[in-house]
Coordinates of C-alpha atoms in Angstrom, one line a residue:
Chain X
X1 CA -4.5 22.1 -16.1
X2 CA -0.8 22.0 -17.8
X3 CA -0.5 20.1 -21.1
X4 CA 2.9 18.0 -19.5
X5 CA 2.1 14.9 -18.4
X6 CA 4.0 12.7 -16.1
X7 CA 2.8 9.1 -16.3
X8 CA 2.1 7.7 -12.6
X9 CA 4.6 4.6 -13.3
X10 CA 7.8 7.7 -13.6
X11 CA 6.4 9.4 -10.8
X12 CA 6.1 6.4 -9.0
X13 CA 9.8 5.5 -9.5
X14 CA 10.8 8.9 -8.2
X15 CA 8.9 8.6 -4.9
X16 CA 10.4 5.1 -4.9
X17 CA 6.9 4.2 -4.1
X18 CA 5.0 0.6 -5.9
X19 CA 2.9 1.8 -8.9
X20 CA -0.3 0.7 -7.4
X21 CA 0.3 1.7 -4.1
X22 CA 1.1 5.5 -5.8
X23 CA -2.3 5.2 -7.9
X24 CA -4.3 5.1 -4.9
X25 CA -2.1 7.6 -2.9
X26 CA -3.0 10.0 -5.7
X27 CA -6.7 9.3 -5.3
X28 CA -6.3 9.9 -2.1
X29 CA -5.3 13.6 -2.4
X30 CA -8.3 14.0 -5.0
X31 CA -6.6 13.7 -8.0
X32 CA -7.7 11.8 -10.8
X33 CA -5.1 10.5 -13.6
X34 CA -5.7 11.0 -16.4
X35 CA -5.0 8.7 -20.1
X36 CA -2.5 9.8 -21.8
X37 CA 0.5 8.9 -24.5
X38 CA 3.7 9.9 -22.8
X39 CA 7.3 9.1 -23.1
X40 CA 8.1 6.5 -21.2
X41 CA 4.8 4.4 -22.0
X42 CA 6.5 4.1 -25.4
X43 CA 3.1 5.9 -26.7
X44 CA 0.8 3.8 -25.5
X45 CA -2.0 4.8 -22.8
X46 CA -1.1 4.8 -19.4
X47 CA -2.2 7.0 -16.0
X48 CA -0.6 10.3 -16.0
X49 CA -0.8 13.6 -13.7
X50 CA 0.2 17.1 -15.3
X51 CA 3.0 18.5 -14.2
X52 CA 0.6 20.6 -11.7
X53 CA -0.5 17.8 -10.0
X54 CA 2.9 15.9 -10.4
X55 CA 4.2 19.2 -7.8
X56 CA 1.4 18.8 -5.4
X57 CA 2.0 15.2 -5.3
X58 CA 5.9 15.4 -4.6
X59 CA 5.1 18.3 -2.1
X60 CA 2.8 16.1 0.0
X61 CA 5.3 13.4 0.2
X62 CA 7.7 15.9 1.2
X63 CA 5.3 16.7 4.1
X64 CA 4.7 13.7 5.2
X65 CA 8.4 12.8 5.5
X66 CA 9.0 9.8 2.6
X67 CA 11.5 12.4 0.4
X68 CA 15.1 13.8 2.2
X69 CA 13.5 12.0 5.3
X70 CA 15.3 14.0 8.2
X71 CA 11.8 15.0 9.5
X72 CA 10.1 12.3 11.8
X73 CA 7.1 10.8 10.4
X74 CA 4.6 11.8 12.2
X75 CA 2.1 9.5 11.3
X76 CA 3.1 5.9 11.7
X77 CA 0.6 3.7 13.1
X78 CA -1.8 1.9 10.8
X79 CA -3.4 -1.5 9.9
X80 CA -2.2 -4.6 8.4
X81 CA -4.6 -6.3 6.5
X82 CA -4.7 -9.6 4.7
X83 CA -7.5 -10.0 2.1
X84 CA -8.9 -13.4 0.9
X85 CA -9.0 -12.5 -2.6
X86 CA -10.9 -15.1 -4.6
X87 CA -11.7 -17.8 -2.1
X88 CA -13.8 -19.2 -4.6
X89 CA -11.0 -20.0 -7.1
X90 CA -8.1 -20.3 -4.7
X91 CA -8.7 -20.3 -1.2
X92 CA -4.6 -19.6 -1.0
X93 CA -4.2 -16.5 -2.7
X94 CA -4.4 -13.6 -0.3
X95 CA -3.1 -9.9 -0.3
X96 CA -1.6 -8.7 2.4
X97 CA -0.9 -4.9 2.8
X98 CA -1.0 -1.9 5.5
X99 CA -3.0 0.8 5.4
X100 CA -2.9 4.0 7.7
X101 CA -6.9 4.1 7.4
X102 CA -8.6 0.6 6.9
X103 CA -11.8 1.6 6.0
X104 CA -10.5 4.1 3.5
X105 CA -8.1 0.9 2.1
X106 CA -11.3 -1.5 2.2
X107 CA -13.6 1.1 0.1
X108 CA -11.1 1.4 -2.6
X109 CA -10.7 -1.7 -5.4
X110 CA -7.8 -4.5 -4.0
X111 CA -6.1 -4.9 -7.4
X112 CA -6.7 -2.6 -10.3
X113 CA -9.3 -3.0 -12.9
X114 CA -10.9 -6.1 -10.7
X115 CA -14.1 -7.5 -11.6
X116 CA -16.5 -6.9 -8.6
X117 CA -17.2 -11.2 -8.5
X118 CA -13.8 -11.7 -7.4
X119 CA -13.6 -9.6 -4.3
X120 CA -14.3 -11.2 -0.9
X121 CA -13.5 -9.0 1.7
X122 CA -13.7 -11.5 4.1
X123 CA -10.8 -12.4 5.5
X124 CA -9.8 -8.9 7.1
X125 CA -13.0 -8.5 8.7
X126 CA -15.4 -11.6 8.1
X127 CA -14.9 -15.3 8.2
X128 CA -14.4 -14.2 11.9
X129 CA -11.0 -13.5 11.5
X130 CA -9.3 -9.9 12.4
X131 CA -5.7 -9.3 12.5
Chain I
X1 CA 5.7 -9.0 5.2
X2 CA 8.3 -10.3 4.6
X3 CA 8.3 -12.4 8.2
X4 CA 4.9 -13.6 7.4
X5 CA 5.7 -14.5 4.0
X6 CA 8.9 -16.4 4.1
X7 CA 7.2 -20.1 4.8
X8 CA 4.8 -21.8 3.1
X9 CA 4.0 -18.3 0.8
X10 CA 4.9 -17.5 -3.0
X11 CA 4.9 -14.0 -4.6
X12 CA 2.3 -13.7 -7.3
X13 CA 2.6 -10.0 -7.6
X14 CA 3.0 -7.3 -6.3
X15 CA 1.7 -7.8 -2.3
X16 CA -0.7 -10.6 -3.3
X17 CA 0.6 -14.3 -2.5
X18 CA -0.5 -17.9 -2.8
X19 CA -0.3 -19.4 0.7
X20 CA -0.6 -22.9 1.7
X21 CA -1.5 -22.4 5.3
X22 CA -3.5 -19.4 6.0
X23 CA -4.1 -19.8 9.5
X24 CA -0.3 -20.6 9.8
X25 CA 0.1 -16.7 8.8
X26 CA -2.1 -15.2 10.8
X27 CA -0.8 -17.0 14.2
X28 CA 3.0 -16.0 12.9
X29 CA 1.1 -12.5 12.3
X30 CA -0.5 -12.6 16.2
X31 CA 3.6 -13.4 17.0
X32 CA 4.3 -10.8 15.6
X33 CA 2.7 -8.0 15.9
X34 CA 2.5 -8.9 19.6
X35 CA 6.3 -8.2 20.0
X36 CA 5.3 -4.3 18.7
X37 CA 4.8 -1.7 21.1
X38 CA 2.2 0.7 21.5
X39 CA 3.0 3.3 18.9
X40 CA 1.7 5.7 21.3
X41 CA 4.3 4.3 24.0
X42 CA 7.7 6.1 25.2
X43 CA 10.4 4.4 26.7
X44 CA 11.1 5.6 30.3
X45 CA 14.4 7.9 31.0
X46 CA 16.9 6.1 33.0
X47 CA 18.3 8.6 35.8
X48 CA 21.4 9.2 34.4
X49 CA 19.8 9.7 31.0
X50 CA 20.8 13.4 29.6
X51 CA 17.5 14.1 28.3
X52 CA 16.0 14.3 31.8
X53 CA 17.4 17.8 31.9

């Protein structure tokens, strides 16, 4: 493991990609962030890769088409999901989001750091609705 | 998202929104997504298309 970091919020901005969507896209590939002070966080703690990690990360995106995107993408069919979030507090607040493999999206947390009390799956699969 | 979202939905954050109708969205989400073709689909050459070479 290098000792650069990257924090996932500047490596987010590079792939032009939202911050949380890029925190679960590096789960994905098996990498965990890790907390550190860098730079840009203004020294507080924040998710960072190494610069390793940072590499294999920009490589994959490569691959997969998002960066200098002359290559088709070859994947491009997916799921959109909409989420009832916390029917119990407000039935109207939903989160809505596509996923190229649902059951990977669903097994992951919704929103970061999110108590387990306020997650009802339901709407993407249960109160007998499917999109 | 955007289409779903432009009536009756505000932005909290990031892709989560407060929405006053939720069955609302999901029938504009049926209209949608109905208009989409298979991803799997190709359009069919015409004749005079070049690629049929």
């Amino acid at each position: 493991m290098s000792d650069e970091f990257i924090s996932l919020k500047q490596l987010a901005d590079e792939l032009e990609m939202d911050r949380s969507h890029a925190r679960r896209y590096v789960l994905r590939l098996g990498v965990t962030p890790h907390k550190r002070r860098t730079p840009d966080s203004q020294n507080q703690l924040t998710l960072a890769v190494d610069i390793n990690e940072a590499e294999l990360i920009r490589t994959k995106r490569r691959e997969e088409g998002f960066i200098g995107s002359t290559k088709p993408i070859a994947k491009e069919a997916g799921t959109f999901y909409v989420i009832h979030l916390i029917p119990e507090l407000d039935p109207r607040r939903l989160k809505l989001g596509f996923a190229d493999d649902l059951n990977s999206r669903l097994a992951q947390p919704v929103l970061p750091r999110q108590p387990p009390w306020s997650l009802d799956l339901g709407l993407a699969k249960g109160h007998g609705r499917e999109l | 998202m955007d289409c779903l979202t432009g009536t009756n939905c505000r932005l909290i954050m990031n892709e989560v929104f407060e929405c006053d109708d939720v069955d609302l969205l999901l029938a504009r989400a049926d209209q949608l997504f109905a208009l989409l073709p298979d991803p799997a689909a190709r359009v069919s050459l015409a004749d005079s298309s070049p690629f049929n070479t």
